[in-house]
PDB file of C-alpha atoms in Angstrom:
ATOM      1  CA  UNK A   1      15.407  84.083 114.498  1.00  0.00           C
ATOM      2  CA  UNK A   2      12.543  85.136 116.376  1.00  0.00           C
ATOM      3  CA  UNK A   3      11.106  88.475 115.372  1.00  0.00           C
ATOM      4  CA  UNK A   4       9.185  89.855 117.712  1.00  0.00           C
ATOM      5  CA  UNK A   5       6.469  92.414 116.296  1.00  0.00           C
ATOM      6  CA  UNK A   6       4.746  95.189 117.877  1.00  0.00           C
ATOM      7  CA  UNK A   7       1.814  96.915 116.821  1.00  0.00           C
ATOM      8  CA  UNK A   8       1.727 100.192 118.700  1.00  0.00           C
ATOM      9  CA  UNK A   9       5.493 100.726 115.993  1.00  0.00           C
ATOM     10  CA  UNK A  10       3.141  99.798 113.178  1.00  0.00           C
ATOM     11  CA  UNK A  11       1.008 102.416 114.482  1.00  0.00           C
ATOM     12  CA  UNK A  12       3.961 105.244 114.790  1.00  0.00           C
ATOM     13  CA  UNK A  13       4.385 104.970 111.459  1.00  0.00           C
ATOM     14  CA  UNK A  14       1.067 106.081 110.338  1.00  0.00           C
ATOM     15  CA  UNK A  15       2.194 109.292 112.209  1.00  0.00           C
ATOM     16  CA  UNK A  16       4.781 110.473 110.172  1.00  0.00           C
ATOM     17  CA  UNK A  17       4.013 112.539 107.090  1.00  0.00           C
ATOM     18  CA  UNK A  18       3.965 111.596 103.412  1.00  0.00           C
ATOM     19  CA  UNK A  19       6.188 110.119 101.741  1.00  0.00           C
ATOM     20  CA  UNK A  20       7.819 108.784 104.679  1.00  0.00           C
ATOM     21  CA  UNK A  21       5.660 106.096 105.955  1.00  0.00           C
ATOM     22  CA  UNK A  22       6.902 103.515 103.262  1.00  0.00           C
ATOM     23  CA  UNK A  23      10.557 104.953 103.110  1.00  0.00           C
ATOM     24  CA  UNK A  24      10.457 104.031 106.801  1.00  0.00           C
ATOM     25  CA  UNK A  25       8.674 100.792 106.441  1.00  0.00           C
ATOM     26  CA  UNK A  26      11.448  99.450 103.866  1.00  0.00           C
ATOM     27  CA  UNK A  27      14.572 100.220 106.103  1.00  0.00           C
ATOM     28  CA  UNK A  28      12.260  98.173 108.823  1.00  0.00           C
ATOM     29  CA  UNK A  29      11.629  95.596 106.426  1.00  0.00           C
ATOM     30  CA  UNK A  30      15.426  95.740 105.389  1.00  0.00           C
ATOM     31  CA  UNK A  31      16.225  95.099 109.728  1.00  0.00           C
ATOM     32  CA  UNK A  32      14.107  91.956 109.583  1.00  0.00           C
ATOM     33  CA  UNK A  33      15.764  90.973 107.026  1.00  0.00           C
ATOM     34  CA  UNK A  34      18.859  90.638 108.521  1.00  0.00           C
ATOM     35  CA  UNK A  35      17.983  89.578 111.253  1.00  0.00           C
ATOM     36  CA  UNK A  36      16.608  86.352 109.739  1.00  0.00           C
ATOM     37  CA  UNK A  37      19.662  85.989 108.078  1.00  0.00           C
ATOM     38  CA  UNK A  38      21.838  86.105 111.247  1.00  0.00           C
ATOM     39  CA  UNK A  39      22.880  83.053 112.864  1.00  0.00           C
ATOM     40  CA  UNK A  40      23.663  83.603 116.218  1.00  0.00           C
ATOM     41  CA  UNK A  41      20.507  85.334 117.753  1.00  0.00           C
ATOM     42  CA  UNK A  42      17.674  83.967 119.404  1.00  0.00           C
ATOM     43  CA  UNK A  43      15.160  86.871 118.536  1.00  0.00           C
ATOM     44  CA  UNK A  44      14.333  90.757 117.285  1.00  0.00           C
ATOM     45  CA  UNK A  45      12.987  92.909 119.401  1.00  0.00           C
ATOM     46  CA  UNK A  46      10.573  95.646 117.761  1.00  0.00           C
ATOM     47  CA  UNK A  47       9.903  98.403 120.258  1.00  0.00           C
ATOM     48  CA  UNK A  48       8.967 102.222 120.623  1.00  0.00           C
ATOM     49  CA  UNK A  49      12.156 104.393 121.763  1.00  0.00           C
ATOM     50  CA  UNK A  50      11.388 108.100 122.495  1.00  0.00           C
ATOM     51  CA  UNK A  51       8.505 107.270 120.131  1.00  0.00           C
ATOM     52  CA  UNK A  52      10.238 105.887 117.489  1.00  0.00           C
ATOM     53  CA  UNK A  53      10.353 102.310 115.946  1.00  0.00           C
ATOM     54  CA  UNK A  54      13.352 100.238 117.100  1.00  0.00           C
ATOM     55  CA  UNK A  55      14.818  96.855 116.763  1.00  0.00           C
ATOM     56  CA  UNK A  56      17.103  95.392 119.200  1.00  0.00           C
ATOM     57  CA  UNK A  57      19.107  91.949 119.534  1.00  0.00           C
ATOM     58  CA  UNK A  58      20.035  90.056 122.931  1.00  0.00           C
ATOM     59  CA  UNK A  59      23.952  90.606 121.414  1.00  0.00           C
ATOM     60  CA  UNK A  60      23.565  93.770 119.192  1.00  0.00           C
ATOM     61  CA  UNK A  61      23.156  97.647 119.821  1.00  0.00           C
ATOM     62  CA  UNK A  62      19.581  99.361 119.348  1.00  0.00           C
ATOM     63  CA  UNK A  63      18.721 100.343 115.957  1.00  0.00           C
ATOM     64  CA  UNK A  64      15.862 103.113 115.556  1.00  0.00           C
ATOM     65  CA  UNK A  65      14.074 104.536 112.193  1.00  0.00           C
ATOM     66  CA  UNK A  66      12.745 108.220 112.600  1.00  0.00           C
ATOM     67  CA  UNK A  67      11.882 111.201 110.722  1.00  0.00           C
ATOM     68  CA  UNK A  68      12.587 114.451 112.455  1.00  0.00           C
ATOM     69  CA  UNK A  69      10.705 117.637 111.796  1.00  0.00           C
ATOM     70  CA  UNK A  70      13.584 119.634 111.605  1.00  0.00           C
ATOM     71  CA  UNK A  71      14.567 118.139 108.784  1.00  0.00           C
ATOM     72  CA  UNK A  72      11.604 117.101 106.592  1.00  0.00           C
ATOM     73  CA  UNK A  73      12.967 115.803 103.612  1.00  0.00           C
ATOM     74  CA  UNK A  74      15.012 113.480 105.327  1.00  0.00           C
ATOM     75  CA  UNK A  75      14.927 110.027 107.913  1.00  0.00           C
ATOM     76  CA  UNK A  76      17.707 108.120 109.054  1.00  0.00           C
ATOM     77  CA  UNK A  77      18.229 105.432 111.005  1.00  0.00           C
ATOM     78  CA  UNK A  78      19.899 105.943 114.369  1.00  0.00           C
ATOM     79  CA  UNK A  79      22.663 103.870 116.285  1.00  0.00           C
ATOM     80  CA  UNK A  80      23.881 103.920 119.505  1.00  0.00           C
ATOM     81  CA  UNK A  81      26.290 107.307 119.743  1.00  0.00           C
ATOM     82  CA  UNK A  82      28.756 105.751 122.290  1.00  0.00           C
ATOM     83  CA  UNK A  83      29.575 103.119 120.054  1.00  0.00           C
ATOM     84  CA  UNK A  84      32.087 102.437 117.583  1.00  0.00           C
ATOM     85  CA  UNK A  85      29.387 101.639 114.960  1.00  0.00           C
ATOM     86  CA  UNK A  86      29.020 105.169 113.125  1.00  0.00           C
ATOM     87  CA  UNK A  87      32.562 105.951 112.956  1.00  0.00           C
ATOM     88  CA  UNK A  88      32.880 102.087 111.407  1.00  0.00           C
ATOM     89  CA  UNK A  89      30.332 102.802 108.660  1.00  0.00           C
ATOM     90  CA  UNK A  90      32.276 106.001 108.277  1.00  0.00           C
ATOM     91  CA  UNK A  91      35.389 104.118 107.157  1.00  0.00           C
ATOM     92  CA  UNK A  92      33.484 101.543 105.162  1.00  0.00           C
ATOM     93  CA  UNK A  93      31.179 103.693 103.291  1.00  0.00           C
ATOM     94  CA  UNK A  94      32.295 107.075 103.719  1.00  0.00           C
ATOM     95  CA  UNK A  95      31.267 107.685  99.708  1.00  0.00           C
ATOM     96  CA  UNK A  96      28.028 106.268  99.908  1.00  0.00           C
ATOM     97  CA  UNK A  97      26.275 107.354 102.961  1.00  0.00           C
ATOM     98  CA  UNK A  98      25.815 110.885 104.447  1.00  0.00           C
ATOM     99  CA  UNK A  99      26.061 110.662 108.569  1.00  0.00           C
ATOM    100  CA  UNK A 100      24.970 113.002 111.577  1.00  0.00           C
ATOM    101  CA  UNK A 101      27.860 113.035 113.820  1.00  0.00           C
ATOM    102  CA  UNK A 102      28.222 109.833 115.018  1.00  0.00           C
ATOM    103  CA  UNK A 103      24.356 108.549 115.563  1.00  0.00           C
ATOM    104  CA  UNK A 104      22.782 108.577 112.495  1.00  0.00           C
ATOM    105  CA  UNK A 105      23.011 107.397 108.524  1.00  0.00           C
ATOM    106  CA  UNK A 106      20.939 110.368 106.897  1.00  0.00           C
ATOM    107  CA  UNK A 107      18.734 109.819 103.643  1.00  0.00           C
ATOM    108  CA  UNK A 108      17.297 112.323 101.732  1.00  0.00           C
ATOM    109  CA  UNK A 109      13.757 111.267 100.448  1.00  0.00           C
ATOM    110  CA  UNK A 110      14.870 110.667  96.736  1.00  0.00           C
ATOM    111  CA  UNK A 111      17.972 108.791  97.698  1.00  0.00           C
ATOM    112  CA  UNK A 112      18.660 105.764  96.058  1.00  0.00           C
ATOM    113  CA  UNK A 113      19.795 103.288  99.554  1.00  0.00           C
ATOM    114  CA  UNK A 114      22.741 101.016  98.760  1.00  0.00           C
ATOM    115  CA  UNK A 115      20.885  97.934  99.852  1.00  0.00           C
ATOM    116  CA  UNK A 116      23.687  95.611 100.263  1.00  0.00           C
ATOM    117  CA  UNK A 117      26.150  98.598 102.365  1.00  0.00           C
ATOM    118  CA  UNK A 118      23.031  99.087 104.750  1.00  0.00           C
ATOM    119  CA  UNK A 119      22.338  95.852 105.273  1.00  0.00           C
ATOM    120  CA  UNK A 120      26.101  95.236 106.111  1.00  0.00           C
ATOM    121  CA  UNK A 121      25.940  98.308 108.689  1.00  0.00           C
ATOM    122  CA  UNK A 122      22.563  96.677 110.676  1.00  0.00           C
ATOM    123  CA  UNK A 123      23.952  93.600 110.669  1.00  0.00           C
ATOM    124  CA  UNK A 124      27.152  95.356 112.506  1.00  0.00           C
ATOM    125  CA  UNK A 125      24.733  97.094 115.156  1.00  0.00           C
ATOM    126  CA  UNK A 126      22.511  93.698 115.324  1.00  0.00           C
ATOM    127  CA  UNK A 127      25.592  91.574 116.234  1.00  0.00           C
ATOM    128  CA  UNK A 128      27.641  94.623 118.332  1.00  0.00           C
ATOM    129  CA  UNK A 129      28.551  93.324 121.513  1.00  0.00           C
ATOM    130  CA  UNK A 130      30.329  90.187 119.789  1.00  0.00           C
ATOM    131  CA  UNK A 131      32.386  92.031 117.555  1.00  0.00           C
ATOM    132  CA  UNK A 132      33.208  95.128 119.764  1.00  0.00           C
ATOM    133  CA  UNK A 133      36.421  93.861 120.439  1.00  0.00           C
ATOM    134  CA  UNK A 134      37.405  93.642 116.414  1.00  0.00           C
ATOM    135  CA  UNK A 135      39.248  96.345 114.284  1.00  0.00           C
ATOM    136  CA  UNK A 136      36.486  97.629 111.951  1.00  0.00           C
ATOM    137  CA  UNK A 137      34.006  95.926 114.248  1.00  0.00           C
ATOM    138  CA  UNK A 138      35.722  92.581 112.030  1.00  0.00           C
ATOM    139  CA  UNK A 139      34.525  94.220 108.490  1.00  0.00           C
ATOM    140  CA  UNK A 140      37.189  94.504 105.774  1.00  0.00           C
ATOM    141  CA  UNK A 141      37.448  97.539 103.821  1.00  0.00           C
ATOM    142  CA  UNK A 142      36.067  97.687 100.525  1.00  0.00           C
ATOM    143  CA  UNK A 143      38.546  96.538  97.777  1.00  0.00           C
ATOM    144  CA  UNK A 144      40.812  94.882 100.249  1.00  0.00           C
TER     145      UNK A 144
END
């Protein structure tokens, strides 16, 4: 996997107010992750969308990280809303995450992320247009 960096999204992060900076920074770190770990694509693209930091895939939807003044205690990370991908999370880890319609997985700043479930749900946007076509976007439910 090819990640390709950018250093005006290094920048936007300095923007954004404490404590968010390294929240933000981890769930980027957390993308790169899985993208290394995926098989199938040739490279990561980091870029600015509306201003904000986001990662997208030749075969996947766009992933973005933002903090929104409106709500300053929280940051999510944003999907694609006329995808299948929030509604998908929804059924998969309806206990553990709090979403905003069907965009966004919401943190609060002193949330504790489940690494593993979030990881699972980027890897689902990285890879979307593949698996599109698949009930549950070809994830199993948990416990089944």
């Amino acid at each position: 996997m090819n990640i390709i960096e950018n250093s005006d999204v290094l920048a936007a992060f300095k923007h954004y107010p404490e404590p968010m900076p390294p929240k933000l920074l981890f769930l980027r770190q957390l993308v790169f992750e899985v993208a290394s770990d995926m098989p199938d694509s040739q490279s990561l693209e980091e870029t600015l969308k509306w201003n904000e930091p986001a990662y997208q895939t030749h075969n996947g939807s766009t992933v973005r990280i933002a903090w929104k003044k409106s709500a300053p205690q929280q940051y999510a990370m944003y999907f694609h809303c006329k995808t299948r991908l929030v509604d998908t999370f929804r059924e998969l880890y309806s206990e553990l995450f709090r979403f905003e319609g069907n965009r966004a997985i919401v943190f609060n700043e002193n949330d504790e992320i489940p690494i593993n479930e979030l990881k699972h749900c980027i890897s689902l946007s990285l890879s979307y247009h593949r698996i599109k076509h698949l009930p549950l976007l070809g994830a199993a439910l948990p416990g089944k």
